[in-house]
Coordinates of C-alpha atoms in Angstrom, one line a residue:
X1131 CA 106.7 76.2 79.2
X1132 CA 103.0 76.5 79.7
X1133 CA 101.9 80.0 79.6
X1134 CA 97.9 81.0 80.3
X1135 CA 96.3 84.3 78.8
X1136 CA 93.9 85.0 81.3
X1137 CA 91.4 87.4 80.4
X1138 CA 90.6 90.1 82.6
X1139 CA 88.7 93.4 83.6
X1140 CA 90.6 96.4 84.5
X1141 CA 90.3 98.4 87.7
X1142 CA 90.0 101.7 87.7
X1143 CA 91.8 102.8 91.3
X1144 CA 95.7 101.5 90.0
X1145 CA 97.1 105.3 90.1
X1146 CA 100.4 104.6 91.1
X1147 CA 101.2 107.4 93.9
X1148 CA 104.5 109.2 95.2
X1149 CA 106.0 105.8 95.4
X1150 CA 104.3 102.8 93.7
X1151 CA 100.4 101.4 93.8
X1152 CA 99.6 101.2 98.1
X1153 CA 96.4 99.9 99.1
X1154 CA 94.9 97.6 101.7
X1155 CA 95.9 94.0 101.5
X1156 CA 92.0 93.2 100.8
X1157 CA 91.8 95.6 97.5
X1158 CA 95.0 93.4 96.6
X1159 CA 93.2 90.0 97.2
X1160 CA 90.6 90.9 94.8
X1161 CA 90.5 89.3 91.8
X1162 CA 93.4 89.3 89.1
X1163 CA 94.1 92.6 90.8
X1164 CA 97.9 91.8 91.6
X1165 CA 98.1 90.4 87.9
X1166 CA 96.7 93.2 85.9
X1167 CA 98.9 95.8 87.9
X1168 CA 101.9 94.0 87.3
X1169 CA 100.9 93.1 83.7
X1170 CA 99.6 96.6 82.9
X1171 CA 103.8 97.6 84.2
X1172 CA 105.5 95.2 81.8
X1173 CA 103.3 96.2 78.9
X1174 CA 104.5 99.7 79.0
X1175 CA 108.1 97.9 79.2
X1176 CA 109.7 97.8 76.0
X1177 CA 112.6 95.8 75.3
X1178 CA 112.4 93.9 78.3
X1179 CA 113.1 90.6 76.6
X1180 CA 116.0 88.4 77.7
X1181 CA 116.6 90.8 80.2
X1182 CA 117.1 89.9 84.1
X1183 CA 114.5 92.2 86.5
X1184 CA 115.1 92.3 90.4
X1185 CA 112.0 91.2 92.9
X1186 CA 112.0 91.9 96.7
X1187 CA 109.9 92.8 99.1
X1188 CA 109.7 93.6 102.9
X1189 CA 107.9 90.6 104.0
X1190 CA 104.5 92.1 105.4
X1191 CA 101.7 89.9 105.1
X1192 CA 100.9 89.2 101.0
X1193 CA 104.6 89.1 100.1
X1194 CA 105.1 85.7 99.3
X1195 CA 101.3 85.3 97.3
X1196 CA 102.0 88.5 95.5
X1197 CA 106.5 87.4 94.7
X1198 CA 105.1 84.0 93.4
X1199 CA 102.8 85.6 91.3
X1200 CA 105.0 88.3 90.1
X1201 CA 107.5 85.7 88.7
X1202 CA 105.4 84.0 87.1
X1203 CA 103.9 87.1 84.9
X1204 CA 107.9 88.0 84.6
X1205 CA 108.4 84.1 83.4
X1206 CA 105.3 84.5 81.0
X1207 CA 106.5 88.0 79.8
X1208 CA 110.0 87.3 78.2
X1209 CA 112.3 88.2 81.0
X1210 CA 115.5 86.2 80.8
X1211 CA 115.9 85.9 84.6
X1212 CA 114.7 86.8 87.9
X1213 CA 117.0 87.6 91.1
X1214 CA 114.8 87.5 94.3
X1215 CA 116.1 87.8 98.0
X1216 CA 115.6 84.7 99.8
X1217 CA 112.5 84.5 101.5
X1218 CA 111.0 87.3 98.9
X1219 CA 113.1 89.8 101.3
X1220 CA 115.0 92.6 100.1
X1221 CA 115.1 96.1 101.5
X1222 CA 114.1 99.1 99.2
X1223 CA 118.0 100.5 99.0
X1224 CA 119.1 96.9 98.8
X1225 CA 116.9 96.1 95.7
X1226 CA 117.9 99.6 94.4
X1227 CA 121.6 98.1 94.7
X1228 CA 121.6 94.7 93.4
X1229 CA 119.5 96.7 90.0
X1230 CA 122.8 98.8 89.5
X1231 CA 125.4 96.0 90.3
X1232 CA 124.0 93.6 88.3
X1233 CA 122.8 96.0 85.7
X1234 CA 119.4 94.4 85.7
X1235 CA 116.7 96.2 83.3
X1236 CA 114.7 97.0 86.4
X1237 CA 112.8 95.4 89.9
X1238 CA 109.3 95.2 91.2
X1239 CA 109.9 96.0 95.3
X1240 CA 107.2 94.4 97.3
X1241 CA 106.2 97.2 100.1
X1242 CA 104.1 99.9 101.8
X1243 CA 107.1 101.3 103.0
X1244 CA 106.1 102.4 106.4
X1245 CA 102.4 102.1 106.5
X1246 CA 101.1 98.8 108.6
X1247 CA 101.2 95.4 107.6
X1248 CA 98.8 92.1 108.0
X1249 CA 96.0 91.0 106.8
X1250 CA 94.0 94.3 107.9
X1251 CA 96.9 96.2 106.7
X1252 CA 98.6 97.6 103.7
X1253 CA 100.5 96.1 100.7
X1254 CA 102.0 98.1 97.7
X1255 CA 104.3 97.1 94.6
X1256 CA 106.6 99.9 92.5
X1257 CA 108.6 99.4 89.7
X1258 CA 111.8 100.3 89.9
X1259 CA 113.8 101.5 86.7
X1260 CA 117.4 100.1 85.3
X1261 CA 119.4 102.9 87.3
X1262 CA 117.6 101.4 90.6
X1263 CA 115.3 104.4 91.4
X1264 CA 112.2 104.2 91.5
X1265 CA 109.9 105.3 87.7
X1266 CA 109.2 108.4 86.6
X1267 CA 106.0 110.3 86.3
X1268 CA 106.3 109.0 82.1
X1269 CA 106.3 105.4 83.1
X1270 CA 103.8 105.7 86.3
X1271 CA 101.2 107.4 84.0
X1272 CA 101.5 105.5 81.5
X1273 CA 100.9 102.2 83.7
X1274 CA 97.3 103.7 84.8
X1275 CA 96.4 104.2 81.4
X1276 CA 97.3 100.5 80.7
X1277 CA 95.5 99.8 84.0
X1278 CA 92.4 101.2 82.8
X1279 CA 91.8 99.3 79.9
X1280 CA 94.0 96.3 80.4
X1281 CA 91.6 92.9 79.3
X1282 CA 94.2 90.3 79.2
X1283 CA 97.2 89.3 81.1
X1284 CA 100.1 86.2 80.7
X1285 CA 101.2 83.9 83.4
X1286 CA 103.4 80.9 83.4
X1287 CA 101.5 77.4 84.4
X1288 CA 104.4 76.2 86.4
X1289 CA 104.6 75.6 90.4
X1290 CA 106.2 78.3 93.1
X1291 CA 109.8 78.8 93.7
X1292 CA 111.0 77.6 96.3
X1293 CA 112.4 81.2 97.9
X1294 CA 114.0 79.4 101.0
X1295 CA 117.2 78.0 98.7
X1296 CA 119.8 80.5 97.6
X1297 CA 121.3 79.2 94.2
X1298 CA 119.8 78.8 91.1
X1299 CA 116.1 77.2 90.0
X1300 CA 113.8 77.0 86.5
X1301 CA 110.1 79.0 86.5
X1302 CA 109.5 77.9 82.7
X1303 CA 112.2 79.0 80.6
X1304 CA 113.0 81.7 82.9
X1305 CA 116.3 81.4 85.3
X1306 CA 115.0 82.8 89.3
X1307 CA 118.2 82.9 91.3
X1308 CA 117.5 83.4 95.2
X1309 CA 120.5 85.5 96.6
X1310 CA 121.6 86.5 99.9
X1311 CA 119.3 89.5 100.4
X1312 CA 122.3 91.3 102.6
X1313 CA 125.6 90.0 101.2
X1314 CA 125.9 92.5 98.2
X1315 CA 124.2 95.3 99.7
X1316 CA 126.9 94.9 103.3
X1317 CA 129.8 94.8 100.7
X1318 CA 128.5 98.4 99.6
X1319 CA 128.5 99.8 103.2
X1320 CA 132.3 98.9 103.3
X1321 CA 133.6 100.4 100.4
X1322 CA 131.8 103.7 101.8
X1323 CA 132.0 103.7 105.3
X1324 CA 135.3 103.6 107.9
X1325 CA 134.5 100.3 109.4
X1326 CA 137.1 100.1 111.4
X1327 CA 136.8 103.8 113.1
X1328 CA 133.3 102.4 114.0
X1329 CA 134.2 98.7 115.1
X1330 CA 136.8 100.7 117.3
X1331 CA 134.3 102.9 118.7
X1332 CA 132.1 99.9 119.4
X1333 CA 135.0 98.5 121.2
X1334 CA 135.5 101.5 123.7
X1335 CA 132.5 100.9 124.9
X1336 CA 129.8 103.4 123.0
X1337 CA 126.4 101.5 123.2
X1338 CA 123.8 101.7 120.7
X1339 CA 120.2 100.2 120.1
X1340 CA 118.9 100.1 117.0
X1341 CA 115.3 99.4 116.8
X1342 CA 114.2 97.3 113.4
X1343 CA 110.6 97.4 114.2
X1344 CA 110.1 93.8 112.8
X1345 CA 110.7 94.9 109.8
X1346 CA 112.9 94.2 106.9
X1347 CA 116.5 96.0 108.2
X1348 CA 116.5 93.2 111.3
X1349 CA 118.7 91.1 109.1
X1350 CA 120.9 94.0 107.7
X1351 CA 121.1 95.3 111.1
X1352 CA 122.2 92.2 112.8
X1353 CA 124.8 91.2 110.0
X1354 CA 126.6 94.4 109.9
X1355 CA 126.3 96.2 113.0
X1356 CA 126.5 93.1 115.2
X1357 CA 128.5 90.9 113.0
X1358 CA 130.7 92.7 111.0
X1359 CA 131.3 96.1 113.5
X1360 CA 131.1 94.0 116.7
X1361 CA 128.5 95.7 118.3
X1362 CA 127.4 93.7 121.3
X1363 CA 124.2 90.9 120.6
X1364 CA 121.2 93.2 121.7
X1365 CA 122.2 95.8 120.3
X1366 CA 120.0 95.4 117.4
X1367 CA 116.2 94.8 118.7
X1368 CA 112.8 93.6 116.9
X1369 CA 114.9 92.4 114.4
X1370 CA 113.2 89.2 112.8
X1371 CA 110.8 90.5 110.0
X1372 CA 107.3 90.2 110.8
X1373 CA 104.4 89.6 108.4
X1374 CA 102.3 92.6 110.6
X1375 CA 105.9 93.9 112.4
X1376 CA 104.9 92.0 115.5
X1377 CA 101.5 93.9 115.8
X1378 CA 103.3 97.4 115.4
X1379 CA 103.4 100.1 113.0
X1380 CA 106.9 100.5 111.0
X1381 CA 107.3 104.0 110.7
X1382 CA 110.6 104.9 112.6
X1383 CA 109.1 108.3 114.2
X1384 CA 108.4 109.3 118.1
X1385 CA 105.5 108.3 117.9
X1386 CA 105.4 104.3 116.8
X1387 CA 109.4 104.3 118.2
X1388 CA 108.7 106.0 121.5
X1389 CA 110.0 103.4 123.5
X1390 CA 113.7 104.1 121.8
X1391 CA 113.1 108.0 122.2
X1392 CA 112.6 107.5 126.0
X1393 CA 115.4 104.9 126.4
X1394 CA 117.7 107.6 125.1
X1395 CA 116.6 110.4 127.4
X1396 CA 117.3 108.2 130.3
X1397 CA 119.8 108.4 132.9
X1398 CA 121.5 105.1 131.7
X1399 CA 120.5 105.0 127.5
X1400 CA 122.7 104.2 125.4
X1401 CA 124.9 106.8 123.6
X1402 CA 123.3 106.7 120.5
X1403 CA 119.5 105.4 119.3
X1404 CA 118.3 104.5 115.4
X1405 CA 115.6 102.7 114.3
X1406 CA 114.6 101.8 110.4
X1407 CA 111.0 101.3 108.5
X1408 CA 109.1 98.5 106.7
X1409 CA 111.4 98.6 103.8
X1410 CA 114.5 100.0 105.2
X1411 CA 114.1 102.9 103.6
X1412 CA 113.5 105.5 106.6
X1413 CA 115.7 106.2 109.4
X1414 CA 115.4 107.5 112.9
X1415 CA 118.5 109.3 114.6
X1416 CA 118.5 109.7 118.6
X1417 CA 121.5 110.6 120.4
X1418 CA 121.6 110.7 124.3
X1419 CA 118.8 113.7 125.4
X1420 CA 119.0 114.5 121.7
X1421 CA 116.3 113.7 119.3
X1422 CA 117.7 114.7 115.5
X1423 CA 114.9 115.9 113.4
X1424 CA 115.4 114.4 109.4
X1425 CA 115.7 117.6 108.0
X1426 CA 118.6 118.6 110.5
X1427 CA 120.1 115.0 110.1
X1428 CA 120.3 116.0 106.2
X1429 CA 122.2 119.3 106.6
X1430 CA 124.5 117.6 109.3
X1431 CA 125.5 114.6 107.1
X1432 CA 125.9 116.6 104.2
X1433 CA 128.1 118.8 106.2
X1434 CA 129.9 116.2 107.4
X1435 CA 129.9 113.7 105.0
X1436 CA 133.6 114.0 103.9
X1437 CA 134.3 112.4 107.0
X1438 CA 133.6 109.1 105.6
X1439 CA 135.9 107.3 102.5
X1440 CA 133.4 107.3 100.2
X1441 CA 132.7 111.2 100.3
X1442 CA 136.3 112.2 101.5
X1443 CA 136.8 114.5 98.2
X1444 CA 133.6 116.4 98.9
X1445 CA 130.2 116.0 97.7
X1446 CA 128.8 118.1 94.5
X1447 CA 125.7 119.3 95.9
X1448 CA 122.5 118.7 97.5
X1449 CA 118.9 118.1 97.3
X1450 CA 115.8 117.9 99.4
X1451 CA 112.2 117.7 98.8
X1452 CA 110.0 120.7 99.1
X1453 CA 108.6 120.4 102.5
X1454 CA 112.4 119.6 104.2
X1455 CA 113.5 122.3 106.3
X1456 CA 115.8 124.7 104.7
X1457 CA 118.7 124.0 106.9
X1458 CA 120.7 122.1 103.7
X1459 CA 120.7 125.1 101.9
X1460 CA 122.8 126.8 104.7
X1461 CA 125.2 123.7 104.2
X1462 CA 125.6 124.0 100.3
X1463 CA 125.8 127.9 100.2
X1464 CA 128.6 128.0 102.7
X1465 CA 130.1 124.7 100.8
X1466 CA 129.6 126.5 97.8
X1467 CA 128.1 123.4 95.6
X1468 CA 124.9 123.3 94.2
X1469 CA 120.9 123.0 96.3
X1470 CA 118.1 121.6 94.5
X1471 CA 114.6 121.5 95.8
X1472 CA 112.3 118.7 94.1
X1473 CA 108.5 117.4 95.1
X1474 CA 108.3 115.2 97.5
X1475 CA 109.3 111.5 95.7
X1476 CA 112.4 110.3 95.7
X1477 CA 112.1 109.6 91.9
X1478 CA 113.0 113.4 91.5
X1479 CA 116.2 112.9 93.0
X1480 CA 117.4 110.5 90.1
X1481 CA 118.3 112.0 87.4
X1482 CA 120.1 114.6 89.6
X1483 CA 122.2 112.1 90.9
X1484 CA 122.8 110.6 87.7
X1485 CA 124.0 113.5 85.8
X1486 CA 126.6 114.1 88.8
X1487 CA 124.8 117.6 90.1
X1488 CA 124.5 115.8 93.9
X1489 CA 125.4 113.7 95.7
X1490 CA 123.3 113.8 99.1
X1491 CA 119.7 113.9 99.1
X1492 CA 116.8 114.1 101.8
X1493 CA 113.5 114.2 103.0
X1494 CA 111.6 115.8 105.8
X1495 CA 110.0 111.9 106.0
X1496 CA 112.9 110.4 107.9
X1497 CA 114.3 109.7 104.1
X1498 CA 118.4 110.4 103.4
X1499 CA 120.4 108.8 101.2
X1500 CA 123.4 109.3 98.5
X1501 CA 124.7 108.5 95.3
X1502 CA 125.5 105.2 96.1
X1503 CA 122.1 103.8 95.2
X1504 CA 118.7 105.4 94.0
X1505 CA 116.8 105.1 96.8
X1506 CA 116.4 106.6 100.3
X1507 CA 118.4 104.3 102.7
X1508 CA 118.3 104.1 106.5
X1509 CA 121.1 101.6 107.6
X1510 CA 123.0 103.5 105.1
X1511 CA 122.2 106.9 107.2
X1512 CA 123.1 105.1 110.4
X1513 CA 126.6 104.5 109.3
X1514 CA 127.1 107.3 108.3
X1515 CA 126.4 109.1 111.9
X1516 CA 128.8 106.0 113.1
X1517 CA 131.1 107.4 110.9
X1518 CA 131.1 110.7 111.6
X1519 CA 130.6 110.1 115.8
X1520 CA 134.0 108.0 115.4
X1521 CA 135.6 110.6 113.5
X1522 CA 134.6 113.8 115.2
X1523 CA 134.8 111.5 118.7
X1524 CA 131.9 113.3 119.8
X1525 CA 128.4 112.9 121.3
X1526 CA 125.7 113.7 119.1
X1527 CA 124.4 116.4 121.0
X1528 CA 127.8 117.9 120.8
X1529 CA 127.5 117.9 116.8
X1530 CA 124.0 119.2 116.7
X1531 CA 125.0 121.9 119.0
X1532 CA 128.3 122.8 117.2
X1533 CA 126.1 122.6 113.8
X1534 CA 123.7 125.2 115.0
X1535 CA 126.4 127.3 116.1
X1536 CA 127.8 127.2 112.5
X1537 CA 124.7 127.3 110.2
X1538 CA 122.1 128.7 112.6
X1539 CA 118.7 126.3 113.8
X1540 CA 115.5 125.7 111.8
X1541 CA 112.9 125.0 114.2
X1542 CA 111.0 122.5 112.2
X1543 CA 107.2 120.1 112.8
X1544 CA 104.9 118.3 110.5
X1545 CA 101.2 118.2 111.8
X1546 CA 99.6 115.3 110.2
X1547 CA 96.0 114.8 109.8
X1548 CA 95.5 111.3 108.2
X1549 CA 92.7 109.8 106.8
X1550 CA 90.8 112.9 105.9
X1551 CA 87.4 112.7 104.1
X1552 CA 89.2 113.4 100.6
X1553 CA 86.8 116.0 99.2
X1554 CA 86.6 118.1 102.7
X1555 CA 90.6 118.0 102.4
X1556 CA 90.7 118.6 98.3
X1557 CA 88.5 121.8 99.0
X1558 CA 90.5 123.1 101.7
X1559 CA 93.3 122.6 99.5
X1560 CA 91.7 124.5 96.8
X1561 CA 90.2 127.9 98.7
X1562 CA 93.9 128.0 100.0
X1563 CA 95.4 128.0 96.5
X1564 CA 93.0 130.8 95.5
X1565 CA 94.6 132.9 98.9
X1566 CA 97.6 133.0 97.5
X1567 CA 97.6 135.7 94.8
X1568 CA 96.5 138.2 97.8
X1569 CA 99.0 137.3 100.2
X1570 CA 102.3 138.5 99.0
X1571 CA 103.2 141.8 100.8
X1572 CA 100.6 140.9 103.4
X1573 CA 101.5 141.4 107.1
X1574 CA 101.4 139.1 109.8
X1575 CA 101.8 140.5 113.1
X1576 CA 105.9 140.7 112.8
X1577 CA 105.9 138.4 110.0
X1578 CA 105.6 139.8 106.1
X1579 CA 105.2 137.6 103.5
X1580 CA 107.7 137.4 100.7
X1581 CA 106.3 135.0 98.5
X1582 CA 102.8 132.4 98.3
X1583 CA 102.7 129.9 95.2
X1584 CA 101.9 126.4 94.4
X1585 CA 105.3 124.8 93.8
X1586 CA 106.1 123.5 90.5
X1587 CA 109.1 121.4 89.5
X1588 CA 110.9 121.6 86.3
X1589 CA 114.1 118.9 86.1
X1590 CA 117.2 120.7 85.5
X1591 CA 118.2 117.8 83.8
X1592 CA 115.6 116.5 81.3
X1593 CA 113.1 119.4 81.6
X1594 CA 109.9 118.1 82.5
X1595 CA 107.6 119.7 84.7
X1596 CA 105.7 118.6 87.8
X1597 CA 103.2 121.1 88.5
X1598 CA 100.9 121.6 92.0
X1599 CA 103.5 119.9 94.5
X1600 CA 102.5 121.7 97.8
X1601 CA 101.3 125.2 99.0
X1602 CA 104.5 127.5 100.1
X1603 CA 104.1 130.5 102.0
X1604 CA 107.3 132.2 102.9
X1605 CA 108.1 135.2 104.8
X1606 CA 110.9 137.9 104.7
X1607 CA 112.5 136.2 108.1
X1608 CA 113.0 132.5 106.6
X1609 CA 110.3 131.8 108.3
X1610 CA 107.7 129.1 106.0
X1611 CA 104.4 127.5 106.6
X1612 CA 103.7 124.2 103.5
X1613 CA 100.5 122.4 103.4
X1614 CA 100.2 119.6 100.8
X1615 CA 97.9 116.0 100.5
X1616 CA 100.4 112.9 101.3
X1617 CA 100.7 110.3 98.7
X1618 CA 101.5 107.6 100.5
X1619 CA 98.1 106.7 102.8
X1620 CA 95.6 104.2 101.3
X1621 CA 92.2 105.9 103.0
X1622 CA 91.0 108.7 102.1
X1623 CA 93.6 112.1 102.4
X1624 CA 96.6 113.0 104.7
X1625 CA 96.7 116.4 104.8
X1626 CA 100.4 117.7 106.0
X1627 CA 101.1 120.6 107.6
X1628 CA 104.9 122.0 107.6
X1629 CA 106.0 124.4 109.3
X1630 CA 109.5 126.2 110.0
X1631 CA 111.3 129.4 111.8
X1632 CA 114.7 130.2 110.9
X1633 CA 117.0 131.0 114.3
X1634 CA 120.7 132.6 113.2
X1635 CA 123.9 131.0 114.4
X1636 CA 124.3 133.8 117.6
X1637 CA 120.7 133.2 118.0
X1638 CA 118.3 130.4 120.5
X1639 CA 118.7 127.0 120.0
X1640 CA 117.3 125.7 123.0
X1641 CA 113.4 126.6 122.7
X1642 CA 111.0 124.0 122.6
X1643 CA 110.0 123.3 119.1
X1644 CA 106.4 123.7 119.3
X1645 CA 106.6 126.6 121.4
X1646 CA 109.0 128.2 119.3
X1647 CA 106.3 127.5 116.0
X1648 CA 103.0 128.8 117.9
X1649 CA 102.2 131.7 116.2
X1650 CA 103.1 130.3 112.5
X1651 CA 101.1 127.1 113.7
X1652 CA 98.5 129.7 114.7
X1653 CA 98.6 131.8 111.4
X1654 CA 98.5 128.3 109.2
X1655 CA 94.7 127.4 110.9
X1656 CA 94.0 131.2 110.5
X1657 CA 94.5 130.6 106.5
X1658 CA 93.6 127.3 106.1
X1659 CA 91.4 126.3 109.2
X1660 CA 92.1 122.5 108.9
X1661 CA 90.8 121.7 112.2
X1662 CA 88.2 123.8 111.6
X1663 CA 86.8 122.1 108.4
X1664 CA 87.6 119.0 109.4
X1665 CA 86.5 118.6 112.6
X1666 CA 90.1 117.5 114.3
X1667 CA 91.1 119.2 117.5
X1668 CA 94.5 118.1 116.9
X1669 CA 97.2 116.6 114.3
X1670 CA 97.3 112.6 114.4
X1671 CA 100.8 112.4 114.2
X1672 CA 103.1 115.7 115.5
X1673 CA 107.0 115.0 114.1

């Protein structure tokens, strides 16, 4: 085998973020840019020789330059063998799977998760390590620094694989076996979920639609809802991947899935509505004239989850990031097992799950998932509502509404206000931070608050600390207003607003949510004034 040592200049903008490198596709086209990131990853790799790494990606626009190139660093660098979903596909929860199953040393997933795609739009690569989650904040950091002074990388001088053939093929020396991107990952769902309760709730006529915005779950989707549970053809929509997802924009919320929301609060919708992301990663719940917000899906499968094989002995706790509602912690403190709250990232759900402390965790972001892989996972969250509507034989309005009656409602938004000019947003940021001493004790109107700080992480399990992970402002009624930047955009700042009102079990459940938020939305422009300094009138994105 051939191999070339290119030699390069570094750049200095490869700060991997809460979930891998994301930028626009044309920051990716630039020169050696693909191959000094993924060069820069493998030199902080050690022991990597011999050793069999996992490649996927969701198949927006770049996918199939960037795969090539990416096994050809891999063949270059010593690794043993490649697995790759055929046609460079492989959903974020399925690549996390096939890393565990086949105890690979780790996987480059090929995404932006659920930013747009095409060749206007955005690409990203993360590595992922050998339990299947995403890296660390040791490994991440210590790519930059590579990154930053990287002047060489290595690369095989041998032609493409051909990613349409499942079996076996050479790149060099190095094995690159093209698999089924769904067969292992379906064979997971069954051992978890009651497939037959939901193929027999198919078969009494419930009707579903789940929406896979041209993105990577189409083929999941189709395979196991369709084939496997029986659901009619059609029930699965938008379901051939799409280098730009057919002209849309992947992110399974109400605004980009609107369409779905209003199909289910329809006189003749379906009984129950989901839709999934770029990668698969993120999930949307609707059930007829009932939207589920993610943090109320997380405390509802959690509380619920015994309901399906997999969890039928009980689950040992839960986590959630930061800005998630607070409505889990209702769940494990009645259950009596143990809450965690990380950063936002689902990286700081690993070792958690690892060391056996939970086993469900969630994000505010549309992001649930378990112990079954290390990775949020939205056809994974689907089944699981399949599950439990089969087992509980009720609507999903009739859950929420029986939930709330046991745990009480969090009334719950995000205002998002994307693409920020990044210094405006890092100084409102800033003179907020230096608010917070002042405010505990402070008054409100009705509302006292009980404690202001800038949350810091430190991992129960391995003790490192993650310092300045959002703004928190809480008050003596559960009440809570969280501002933090986003790490996921690829233009300048997202700032996110959270906000949250705690209602008790005897209390009202039926109050619109915004409504019901008005005077904490009010007090959070009081303190901060976002729209002030930055000129918006009003959040680009309300979930």
């Amino acid at each position: 085998m051939s191999i070339k040592t290119i030699e390069t200049k570094p750049y200095a903008d490869q700060k991997p973020g809460t979930s891998g490198l994301r930028k626009r596709v044309t920051v990716w086209q630039q020169p050696n840019y693909v191959e000094n990131y993924i060069q820069s990853i493998f030199d902080v790799l050690e022991d990597r020789q011999g050793k069999t790494l996992v490649i996927g990606g969701d198949g927006r626009f770049y996918n199939d330059v960037a795969i090539q190139k990416a096994i050809k660093i891999a063949a270059a660098n010593g690794f043993g063998k490649v697995m790759v979903g055929q046609g460079g596909l492989l959903s974020t929860p399925a690549a996390s799977h096939l890393i565990r199953h086949y105890k690979a040393f780790g996987g480059l997933v090929l995404s932006a998760s659920h930013n747009p795609g095409g060749p206007d739009g955005d690409f990203g690569i993360k590595y992922n390590i050998a339990n299947g989650g995403p890296a660390p904040e040791s490994i991440t950091e210590a790519v930059f620094a590579r990154s930053k002074v990287i002047g060489a990388y290595r690369i095989a001088d041998v032609p493409d694989v051909d990613l349409s053939r499942i079996g076996t093929q050479k790149s060099g020396d190095m094995v690159v076996e093209v698999v089924d991107p769904v067969a292992d990952y379906a064979a997971l769902m069954e051992t978890l979920f009651d497939f037959k309760a939901i193929s027999s709730l198919f078969k009494s006529g419930f009707r579903m639609q789940f929406d896979a915005m041209h993105a990577v779950t189409g083929p999941y989707a189709h395979r196991i809802i369709e084939d496997i549970l029986g659901a009619p053809k059609g029930t699965v929509i938008n379901g051939a991947p799409s280098p730009d997802f057919g002209g849309g924009h992947p992110d399974p919320n109400l605004v980009y899935a609107k369409d779905l929301y209003d199909l289910l609060m329809s006189a003749d919708g379906p009984d129950f509505g989901a839709a999934s992301d770029g990668d698969g990663d993120r999930n949307l719940i609707i059930g007829k004239n009932r939207f589920v917000t993610p943090s109320d899906s997380l405390a509802i499968l959690a509380a619920n989850a015994p309901l399906a094989p997999a969890y039928a002995a009980g689950i040992a706790g839960i986590a959630r990031s930061m800005p998630t509602s607070s409505a889990a912690d209702r769940v494990a403190e009645k259950l009596g097992i143990e809450m965690h709250e990380t950063p936002t990232g689902w990286k700081f759900f690993g070792n958690l799950l690892d060391a056996g402390r939970v086993t469900v965790c969630g994000e505010e972001s549309a992001g649930t998932g378990s112990n079954h892989v290390r990775e949020k996972d939205g056809v994974w969250a689907v089944l699981l509502w399949l599950n439990i509507i089969a087992a509980r034989k009720q609507s999903v309005d009739q859950i929420v509404r029986e939930h709330w009656k046991t745990y009480g409602r969090n009334y719950y938004t995000r205002h998002d206000f994307e693409e920020v000019d990044a210094a405006i947003a890092n100084k409102l940021v800033d003179d907020l931070r230096a608010q917070l001493p002042g405010l505990v004790g402070k008054s409100f109107g009705n509302l006292k608050v009980s404690y202001a700080d800038d949350f810091s992480y430190t991992d129960p399990i391995d003790g490192s600390v993650s310092p300045k992970q959002g703004i928190r402002i809480g008050f003596e009624d559960g009440s809570r207003i969280v501002l933090r930047l986003s790490g996921t955009g690829t233009v300048g700042a997202t700032l996110r607003l959270y906000v949250e009102r705690y209602e008790p079990a005897d209390g009202q459940h039926d109050l619109e949510t915004q409504a019901a938020l008005e005077p904490l939305i009010a007090l959070a422009e009081q303190l901060a004034g976002i729209k002030a300094r930055t000129g918006r009138q009003a959040p680009d994105v309300i979930t």
